[in-house]
Amino acid sequence: MKKLQGWRFAGFVGGMLGVLGLALYPIMIYPMYNTDEYKKLQAIGRKNINQEDIQPGGMRIWSDPFGRK
């Protein structure tokens, strides 16, 4: 088997990075830029869930630690 040298090596590495980018786009990048769609889906999915009933160990419901008290 021949060693990849020069432009063929660069093309191979570039192709691998392109495939990796195409695979990660729908998983990581798209949801970060389109949060409204995912917020709507979460609101629909959690509509009938009371967080106080399912919170373990009598802990209080999560709140923003940097928000005002």
CSV table of C-alpha atoms in Angstrom, one decimal:
chain,number,residue,atom,x,y,z
A,1,MET,CA,0.0,0.0,0.0
A,2,LYS,CA,1.3,3.5,-0.9
A,3,LYS,CA,1.9,6.1,1.7
A,4,LEU,CA,-0.3,9.2,1.5
A,5,GLN,CA,1.9,12.2,0.8
A,6,GLY,CA,1.3,15.8,-0.2
A,7,TRP,CA,-2.1,16.8,-1.4
A,8,ARG,CA,-3.5,13.3,-1.0
A,9,PHE,CA,-2.7,13.3,2.7
A,10,ALA,CA,-4.2,16.7,3.0
A,11,GLY,CA,-7.3,15.6,1.1
A,12,PHE,CA,-7.7,12.5,3.3
A,13,VAL,CA,-7.4,14.5,6.6
A,14,GLY,CA,-9.7,17.2,5.2
A,15,GLY,CA,-12.2,14.5,4.2
A,16,MET,CA,-12.1,12.9,7.7
A,17,LEU,CA,-12.6,16.3,9.4
A,18,GLY,CA,-15.5,17.0,7.0
A,19,VAL,CA,-17.2,13.7,7.8
A,20,LEU,CA,-16.7,14.4,11.5
A,21,GLY,CA,-18.2,17.9,11.2
A,22,LEU,CA,-21.2,16.5,9.3
A,23,ALA,CA,-21.8,13.9,11.9
A,24,LEU,CA,-21.6,16.4,14.8
A,25,TYR,CA,-23.6,19.2,13.3
A,26,PRO,CA,-27.1,17.8,14.1
A,27,ILE,CA,-26.0,16.7,17.5
A,28,MET,CA,-24.1,19.7,18.9
A,29,ILE,CA,-24.4,22.8,16.7
A,30,TYR,CA,-28.0,22.8,15.5
A,31,PRO,CA,-29.6,22.6,19.0
A,32,MET,CA,-27.4,25.4,20.3
A,33,TYR,CA,-28.6,27.8,17.6
A,34,ASN,CA,-32.2,26.7,17.6
A,35,THR,CA,-33.2,26.5,21.3
A,36,ASP,CA,-36.8,27.6,20.8
A,37,GLU,CA,-37.8,24.3,19.1
A,38,TYR,CA,-36.3,22.2,21.9
A,39,LYS,CA,-37.9,24.4,24.6
A,40,LYS,CA,-41.3,23.8,23.0
A,41,LEU,CA,-40.7,20.0,22.9
A,42,GLN,CA,-39.7,20.0,26.6
A,43,ALA,CA,-42.7,22.0,27.6
A,44,ILE,CA,-45.0,19.5,25.8
A,45,GLY,CA,-43.1,16.5,27.3
A,46,ARG,CA,-43.2,17.8,30.9
A,47,LYS,CA,-46.7,19.2,30.8
A,48,ASN,CA,-48.3,16.7,33.2
A,49,ILE,CA,-45.3,16.2,35.5
A,50,ASN,CA,-45.2,17.8,39.0
A,51,GLN,CA,-41.5,18.3,39.9
A,52,GLU,CA,-42.3,18.4,43.6
A,53,ASP,CA,-43.7,14.9,43.5
A,54,ILE,CA,-40.7,13.3,41.8
A,55,GLN,CA,-37.9,15.3,43.5
A,56,PRO,CA,-35.7,12.7,45.4
A,57,GLY,CA,-34.9,12.9,49.1
A,58,GLY,CA,-37.1,15.9,49.9
A,59,MET,CA,-34.7,18.2,48.1
A,60,ARG,CA,-36.0,21.5,46.8
A,61,ILE,CA,-36.6,22.0,43.1
A,62,TRP,CA,-33.6,23.3,41.1
A,63,SER,CA,-33.3,27.0,41.0
A,64,ASP,CA,-30.7,29.3,39.4
A,65,PRO,CA,-27.8,29.6,42.0
A,66,PHE,CA,-26.8,33.0,40.6
A,67,GLY,CA,-30.3,34.5,40.7
A,68,ARG,CA,-31.6,36.8,43.3
A,69,LYS,CA,-33.0,35.2,46.5
